[in-house]
Amino acid sequence: MRATRTITALTAAACLAVGGMALANDELLQLQEDPGQWVMPNGSYAALNYSELDQINTENVDQLQVAWTFQTGVLDSHEGAPLVVGDTMYLVTPKPSVLYAIDLNEPGVVKWALAVDMPELEQALAVACCGGQTRGVSYADGMLYFNSLDGQLFGVDAETGEIVWQKQIADLSIGETTTLAPLIVHDHLITGIAGGEYSVRGWVAAYDLKTGDEVWKMYNTGPNEEMGITDSFAPFYEDDKVEEPGVSTWWRDSWEIGGGSVWGWFSYDPELDWFYYSTGNCSPGNPDYRRDPATAPGYFEYPNKYCASLLARDATTGELMWAYTLTPQDPWDLDEPGPNILVDLEIDGETVPALIKAARNGFFYVFDRQTGELLEEPWMHSPVTWATGFDMETGRPIMDPEREVYTDVITEGLCPLIAATNWENQAYNPDTGLVYFSERNRCGDWRAFAGEYVPGESYRLRETVESYLGPDGNGDWGNRLVGIDPVTGEQAWGIEAMGSDNKPVFTTAGNLVFQGGQLGEFRAIDATTGEVLWQFMAGADFSNSPMTYLGPDGKQYVAVISSSGPGRLGVEVDAEPDEEDRYRRAGSTLYVFTLPDDVAGVTPDQTATPAGAEGAEDDGGAGGEAEDGGGAAGGAAGGEAGDDAGAAGDDAGGAGDDAGGGAAGDDGGSDGY
Amino acid sequence: MPRIRTTVTLVVAALLFLALAQEVAAPVLTVGEDPDWGQYLADSQGMSLYVYAMDEGGESACTSEKCMENWPPYTVEGDVTVAEGVNANFAGTYERPDGSIQATYNGWPLYYNERDEEQGDIRGQALGDVFHLMSPDGNAIVEMASATESPDEPEAEQEGGEQAEGDEGDAAEADGAGEQGEGEQGAGEGAGEQPAGGQQDEAQEGGAAGGQGEVPQDLMDQGQSIFSSTCAPCHGNQGQGLVGPSLAGNRFLERTDGVITTILGGRPDHGMPAFGGQLDDQQIAAVATFIRNSWGNSFGPVSPEQVAERR
């Protein structure tokens, strides 16, 4: 049976007290080991989106109930999960951004709120794709850091909510906006820009935590010195060992407006001191502007490095360590904002430091994160038609000539259409050895067209002509939530998603997967079998990762924000009672769930005991990392058990084959941001 | 050579042409019209024809298998005749390295675009800034016709019969006139009338009127001199592009950084040498200023200090 933990916030308080003495990420390295807190997006540098807490588990999750709620007051898509540091929860809303500190001692009570001034918001909205979002706040050393959509970066005192520094880092006039949650390493934070629809030239930059001063700035395309390519650059494949890859793989000067934005998640390996991220689509969407028309398509002559690519950089200097192009020349708007999960996997009897990626382009990748080598032949986690397989000698996908894109020519049967996965958080559970993500199995017809570049104006030059489920529009190709063994590639289970969007996924040591759905349902799912164990109807959409923490009372809480964007309202009031979206309305509510005291095994006065603090340290020692090889073994066993249950889930989850999956939703709402 | 064999060869060749170009006997150049790009050359079926900026001196540079697949040469048999509106003096032929005969216009070999399917398709237009439709007056069409719709420039397309090098200026002038029109509305500096078919030199004043800052005349003069001796062999006397890319109407020239670093360091991967060692800051500033403010470009001046910063 699972031991009930009585971890308290004391550990966190102790860490906070000494935090100023060490590097900011030393503190975070410690804090991320404490499962009672949730101190960074995805919960850990490895981006597992996994919590060791198991007070809430498969045995008792059906008794989960609402503890308290909080209205954020901003009617828009909330894409950043809350943080919990010590006894305070922090969350940042989308524009107009409000940063809240909520006192967990008096649940729902606001300690302070900071509504930041966004004087250029109108201009930002004009250039922000797809609603324009904010994917969360980061914490370090008594400070909070976040980007607002209009390209501002804020350093805020976590205790008082006062702005310590702020600066404008993005150039709205050329379509740059800021949507991601910064990564904190050493004494700087790392962030980047969105704007692939405006043909920005993507970059990442580091800023000093204390002052906001720029430490370094590296572009994802262009000359070596501007990309941080030095003698340290050691890519694995020959395609990347070329002179000036950021220039020579582009037609003429097209790299100058070549996209490769940065708007998703970072992960970080403290031992290597490298961070990982993957870049947005190549711009413009029409590849005829980025390759030699004489030799088109010339995928490997003009692969357009490094948009739609995976990059590993030194976290201290920003230098590029290795890079790999996921979708050569990216003619299909295949941004890769999704997480790059760092796990140590047991492959062929050897433990290897891996990076796993269920990519937006439909392939599942397992890299050696030290070298950039593909450890396994990438497989299709969703229907893929742009490539037929891989040449493992060169690391190149084998491109399908049927899917080539030319100006004003319709490309038919393209899978995935825009995104098999997207920015939404994925989750890896070391106990089951499975990675969980929602996949979108949409395909379609595609057209690129000609256009003129005007700075700050949309420069996509491509459109979806038609959109359908699966490669031929037939069959069971609804969206699915899947649990996949990254070593074997086997799907342990898959259940139909209620709706057409990808949704963030979160997992815990309680053998649970949590996910909110498009119709307003929030579900707890058996991480081994895929069985839906509990469901709560929240009344609005979800685009927010659940998270968990231990309250000051020693109880485990699960929190998630239910929200819908302005374009995703509920059904009409007089809709038929069986209308799919009938639960859903516009609204933005933080829900915090917990177990009844007797089920949780705690009493309300059992708070903040020294014993609890010790417990926290012990548990922290076990680590939130996925490094123990036992996880993979467990995953294999779980995989067998899951097959049957997964099939059952298919039948049960039949509602909503494609709820709300109209062309607008697919080409607009679900696209790169 | 025995006569019978020749006949067989011809038949085979004819069949080949039939398959490739649908243009066996009496090839005819016709005129198509696009609302954006204006009048352009087409074959007798109305299929659009293109010229390739890399075809320096009339030699086809499109000889790779892939290029000929993407851009099938417009190969012909017999004399090329022309429909009304096409200048017969420009029609000619070129013997390709494989012995086939390709139609030319004003010395430029003509190509189809593989992606064009029917009359009126111009899917190859301006691809890579190297393949362009051909106007009946013998110019590659690099600027949209809409850019010539300024009331200041009613007769933009009237010129013809000059060498290709001299003609790209037409479109550039038209562009300059358009911008000048804006300048007159806005700043009202009265930077000078743009005469129909005027000199490309006027464009620099159009640039100043366009609100990009004063362009010093001495820099322009110095730049023109350097350009003529150093850059024109590849980019063309009128910046229209030869083996090097077209500079007239090239939007990348707007990026000061890009212009300077390109001149300083060259584009070794695309055949452009570095001039950082050969030209000093003043000279690079001059030539950068010249190309950014000629032939309808109006991107403002570049200073020697800006060059020095990027060395």
CSV table of N, CA and C in Angstrom, one decimal, chain A residues 199 201 226 247-257 286 288-289 291-298 302 404 406-410 450-453 455 459, chain B residues 52-54 62 64 66-68 70-71 115 117 122-123 125 127-131 144 243-246 249 251-252 254-255 257-259 261-262 267 269-270:
chain,number,residue,atom,x,y,z
A,199,SER,N,7.2,35.5,-40.1
A,199,SER,CA,8.6,35.4,-40.6
A,199,SER,C,9.6,36.1,-39.7
A,201,ARG,N,12.9,36.0,-37.2
A,201,ARG,CA,14.1,35.1,-37.2
A,201,ARG,C,14.3,34.7,-35.7
A,226,GLU,N,26.3,34.4,-34.9
A,226,GLU,CA,25.0,34.8,-34.3
A,226,GLU,C,24.2,33.6,-33.8
A,247,VAL,N,23.2,29.4,-42.7
A,247,VAL,CA,23.2,30.2,-43.9
A,247,VAL,C,23.1,29.3,-45.1
A,248,SER,N,24.0,28.3,-45.2
A,248,SER,CA,24.3,27.6,-46.4
A,248,SER,C,23.1,26.6,-46.7
A,249,THR,N,22.2,26.4,-45.7
A,249,THR,CA,21.1,25.5,-46.0
A,249,THR,C,19.9,26.3,-46.4
A,250,TRP,N,20.1,27.5,-46.7
A,250,TRP,CA,19.0,28.4,-47.1
A,250,TRP,C,19.2,29.0,-48.4
A,251,TRP,N,18.2,29.2,-49.2
A,251,TRP,CA,18.3,29.9,-50.4
A,251,TRP,C,18.6,31.4,-50.2
A,252,ARG,N,19.8,31.8,-50.7
A,252,ARG,CA,20.2,33.2,-50.6
A,252,ARG,C,20.0,33.7,-49.1
A,253,ASP,N,19.3,34.8,-48.9
A,253,ASP,CA,19.2,35.4,-47.6
A,253,ASP,C,18.0,35.0,-46.9
A,254,SER,N,17.4,33.9,-47.3
A,254,SER,CA,16.0,33.6,-46.8
A,254,SER,C,16.1,33.3,-45.3
A,255,TRP,N,17.3,33.0,-44.8
A,255,TRP,CA,17.4,32.7,-43.3
A,255,TRP,C,17.1,34.0,-42.5
A,256,GLU,N,17.2,35.1,-43.1
A,256,GLU,CA,17.0,36.3,-42.4
A,256,GLU,C,15.5,36.5,-41.9
A,257,ILE,N,14.6,35.8,-42.6
A,257,ILE,CA,13.2,35.9,-42.1
A,257,ILE,C,12.7,34.4,-42.1
A,286,ASN,N,5.5,28.8,-47.3
A,286,ASN,CA,5.7,28.3,-48.7
A,286,ASN,C,7.2,28.1,-48.9
A,288,ASP,N,9.0,27.5,-51.3
A,288,ASP,CA,9.6,28.0,-52.6
A,288,ASP,C,10.4,29.3,-52.3
A,289,TYR,N,10.2,29.9,-51.1
A,289,TYR,CA,11.0,31.1,-50.8
A,289,TYR,C,12.3,30.7,-50.1
A,291,ARG,N,14.3,27.8,-50.9
A,291,ARG,CA,15.1,26.8,-51.6
A,291,ARG,C,15.4,27.2,-53.0
A,292,ASP,N,16.3,26.5,-53.7
A,292,ASP,CA,16.6,26.8,-55.0
A,292,ASP,C,15.5,26.3,-55.9
A,293,PRO,N,14.8,27.2,-56.7
A,293,PRO,CA,13.7,26.7,-57.5
A,293,PRO,C,14.2,25.7,-58.6
A,294,ALA,N,15.5,25.8,-59.0
A,294,ALA,CA,16.0,24.9,-60.0
A,294,ALA,C,16.0,23.5,-59.5
A,295,THR,N,16.3,23.3,-58.3
A,295,THR,CA,16.5,21.9,-57.8
A,295,THR,C,15.4,21.5,-56.8
A,296,ALA,N,14.4,22.3,-56.7
A,296,ALA,CA,13.3,22.0,-55.7
A,296,ALA,C,12.7,20.6,-55.9
A,297,PRO,N,12.4,19.9,-54.8
A,297,PRO,CA,12.4,20.5,-53.5
A,297,PRO,C,13.8,20.5,-52.8
A,298,GLY,N,14.7,19.6,-53.2
A,298,GLY,CA,16.0,19.7,-52.6
A,298,GLY,C,16.0,19.7,-51.0
A,302,TYR,N,18.6,22.1,-49.2
A,302,TYR,CA,18.1,23.3,-48.5
A,302,TYR,C,17.2,22.9,-47.3
A,404,GLU,N,5.2,16.8,-51.6
A,404,GLU,CA,6.0,18.0,-51.9
A,404,GLU,C,5.1,19.2,-52.0
A,406,TYR,N,4.5,23.0,-53.6
A,406,TYR,CA,4.9,24.0,-54.6
A,406,TYR,C,3.9,25.1,-54.6
A,407,THR,N,4.3,26.3,-55.0
A,407,THR,CA,3.4,27.4,-55.1
A,407,THR,C,2.2,27.1,-55.9
A,408,ASP,N,1.0,27.3,-55.3
A,408,ASP,CA,-0.3,27.1,-56.0
A,408,ASP,C,-0.6,25.7,-56.5
A,409,VAL,N,0.1,24.8,-55.9
A,409,VAL,CA,-0.2,23.4,-56.2
A,409,VAL,C,-0.8,22.8,-54.9
A,410,ILE,N,-1.9,22.1,-55.1
A,410,ILE,CA,-2.6,21.5,-53.9
A,410,ILE,C,-1.9,20.1,-53.6
A,450,ALA,N,2.0,32.5,-53.3
A,450,ALA,CA,3.0,33.5,-53.3
A,450,ALA,C,2.6,34.8,-52.5
A,451,GLY,N,3.5,35.5,-52.1
A,451,GLY,CA,3.2,36.8,-51.3
A,451,GLY,C,4.4,37.6,-51.2
A,452,GLU,N,4.2,38.8,-50.7
A,452,GLU,CA,5.2,39.8,-50.5
A,452,GLU,C,5.5,39.9,-49.0
A,453,TYR,N,6.8,39.9,-48.6
A,453,TYR,CA,7.1,40.1,-47.2
A,453,TYR,C,7.0,41.6,-46.8
A,455,PRO,N,7.4,43.6,-43.2
A,455,PRO,CA,7.7,43.4,-41.8
A,455,PRO,C,6.4,43.7,-40.9
A,459,TYR,N,2.9,36.5,-42.8
A,459,TYR,CA,3.6,36.0,-44.0
A,459,TYR,C,3.6,34.4,-43.9
B,52,TYR,N,15.5,32.5,-66.9
B,52,TYR,CA,16.3,32.1,-65.7
B,52,TYR,C,17.5,33.1,-65.5
B,53,ALA,N,17.5,33.8,-64.4
B,53,ALA,CA,18.5,34.8,-64.2
B,53,ALA,C,19.9,34.3,-64.2
B,54,MET,N,20.1,33.0,-64.0
B,54,MET,CA,21.4,32.4,-64.1
B,54,MET,C,21.9,32.2,-65.5
B,62,CYS,N,20.5,25.9,-66.6
B,62,CYS,CA,19.5,24.9,-66.1
B,62,CYS,C,19.8,23.6,-66.9
B,64,SER,N,21.0,20.6,-65.0
B,64,SER,CA,20.9,19.4,-64.2
B,64,SER,C,19.6,18.7,-64.5
B,66,LYS,N,17.5,17.6,-62.4
B,66,LYS,CA,16.4,18.1,-61.5
B,66,LYS,C,15.9,19.4,-62.1
B,67,CYS,N,16.8,20.3,-62.5
B,67,CYS,CA,16.4,21.6,-63.0
B,67,CYS,C,15.5,21.4,-64.3
B,68,MET,N,15.9,20.5,-65.2
B,68,MET,CA,15.2,20.3,-66.4
B,68,MET,C,13.8,19.7,-66.1
B,70,ASN,N,12.1,20.4,-63.3
B,70,ASN,CA,11.3,21.5,-62.7
B,70,ASN,C,11.0,22.5,-63.7
B,71,TRP,N,11.9,22.7,-64.7
B,71,TRP,CA,11.8,23.8,-65.7
B,71,TRP,C,12.1,23.3,-67.0
B,115,ARG,N,5.1,22.9,-62.8
B,115,ARG,CA,3.9,23.0,-62.0
B,115,ARG,C,2.7,23.7,-62.7
B,117,GLU,N,-0.2,24.0,-65.1
B,117,GLU,CA,-1.0,23.0,-65.7
B,117,GLU,C,-1.9,23.5,-66.9
B,122,ILE,N,0.8,30.7,-63.6
B,122,ILE,CA,2.1,31.4,-63.6
B,122,ILE,C,2.8,31.0,-62.3
B,123,ARG,N,2.7,29.7,-62.0
B,123,ARG,CA,3.2,29.2,-60.6
B,123,ARG,C,4.7,29.3,-60.5
B,125,GLN,N,6.3,32.0,-61.4
B,125,GLN,CA,6.7,33.4,-61.5
B,125,GLN,C,7.5,33.9,-60.2
B,127,LEU,N,10.0,32.7,-58.7
B,127,LEU,CA,10.5,31.7,-57.7
B,127,LEU,C,11.9,32.0,-57.5
B,128,GLY,N,12.3,32.1,-56.3
B,128,GLY,CA,13.7,32.2,-55.9
B,128,GLY,C,14.3,33.5,-56.4
B,129,ASP,N,13.4,34.4,-56.9
B,129,ASP,CA,13.9,35.6,-57.5
B,129,ASP,C,14.8,35.4,-58.7
B,130,VAL,N,14.7,34.2,-59.3
B,130,VAL,CA,15.6,33.8,-60.4
B,130,VAL,C,14.8,33.4,-61.6
B,131,PHE,N,13.6,32.9,-61.4
B,131,PHE,CA,12.8,32.5,-62.6
B,131,PHE,C,11.7,33.6,-62.7
B,144,MET,N,5.6,43.6,-59.9
B,144,MET,CA,4.2,43.5,-60.2
B,144,MET,C,3.7,44.7,-61.1
B,243,VAL,N,24.6,36.7,-63.1
B,243,VAL,CA,25.0,35.5,-62.4
B,243,VAL,C,24.6,35.7,-60.9
B,244,GLY,N,24.7,37.0,-60.5
B,244,GLY,CA,24.4,37.3,-59.1
B,244,GLY,C,22.9,37.7,-59.1
B,245,PRO,N,22.3,37.8,-57.9
B,245,PRO,CA,20.9,38.1,-57.8
B,245,PRO,C,20.6,39.5,-58.2
B,246,SER,N,19.3,39.7,-58.6
B,246,SER,CA,18.8,41.1,-58.9
B,246,SER,C,18.9,41.9,-57.6
B,249,GLY,N,14.7,46.2,-56.7
B,249,GLY,CA,13.5,45.7,-56.1
B,249,GLY,C,13.8,44.5,-55.2
B,251,ARG,N,14.1,43.1,-51.8
B,251,ARG,CA,13.7,43.6,-50.5
B,251,ARG,C,14.7,43.4,-49.4
B,252,PHE,N,15.6,42.5,-49.6
B,252,PHE,CA,16.6,42.2,-48.6
B,252,PHE,C,17.6,43.4,-48.4
B,254,GLU,N,16.8,46.1,-47.8
B,254,GLU,CA,16.3,47.0,-46.7
B,254,GLU,C,17.0,46.7,-45.4
B,255,ARG,N,17.6,45.5,-45.3
B,255,ARG,CA,18.3,45.2,-44.0
B,255,ARG,C,19.7,45.7,-44.1
B,257,ASP,N,22.0,45.6,-42.0
B,257,ASP,CA,23.0,44.6,-41.5
B,257,ASP,C,23.4,43.6,-42.6
B,258,GLY,N,22.3,43.1,-43.2
B,258,GLY,CA,22.5,42.1,-44.2
B,258,GLY,C,23.3,42.6,-45.4
B,259,VAL,N,23.0,43.8,-45.8
B,259,VAL,CA,23.8,44.4,-47.0
B,259,VAL,C,25.2,44.5,-46.6
B,261,THR,N,27.1,43.1,-44.2
B,261,THR,CA,27.8,41.9,-43.9
B,261,THR,C,28.0,41.1,-45.2
B,262,THR,N,27.0,41.2,-46.1
B,262,THR,CA,27.1,40.5,-47.4
B,262,THR,C,28.3,41.0,-48.2
B,267,ARG,N,29.2,35.9,-50.1
B,267,ARG,CA,28.3,34.8,-49.9
B,267,ARG,C,29.0,33.6,-50.6
B,269,ASP,N,29.0,30.6,-50.4
B,269,ASP,CA,28.2,29.5,-50.8
B,269,ASP,C,27.4,29.7,-52.1
B,270,HIS,N,27.2,31.0,-52.4
B,270,HIS,CA,26.5,31.4,-53.6
B,270,HIS,C,27.4,32.1,-54.7
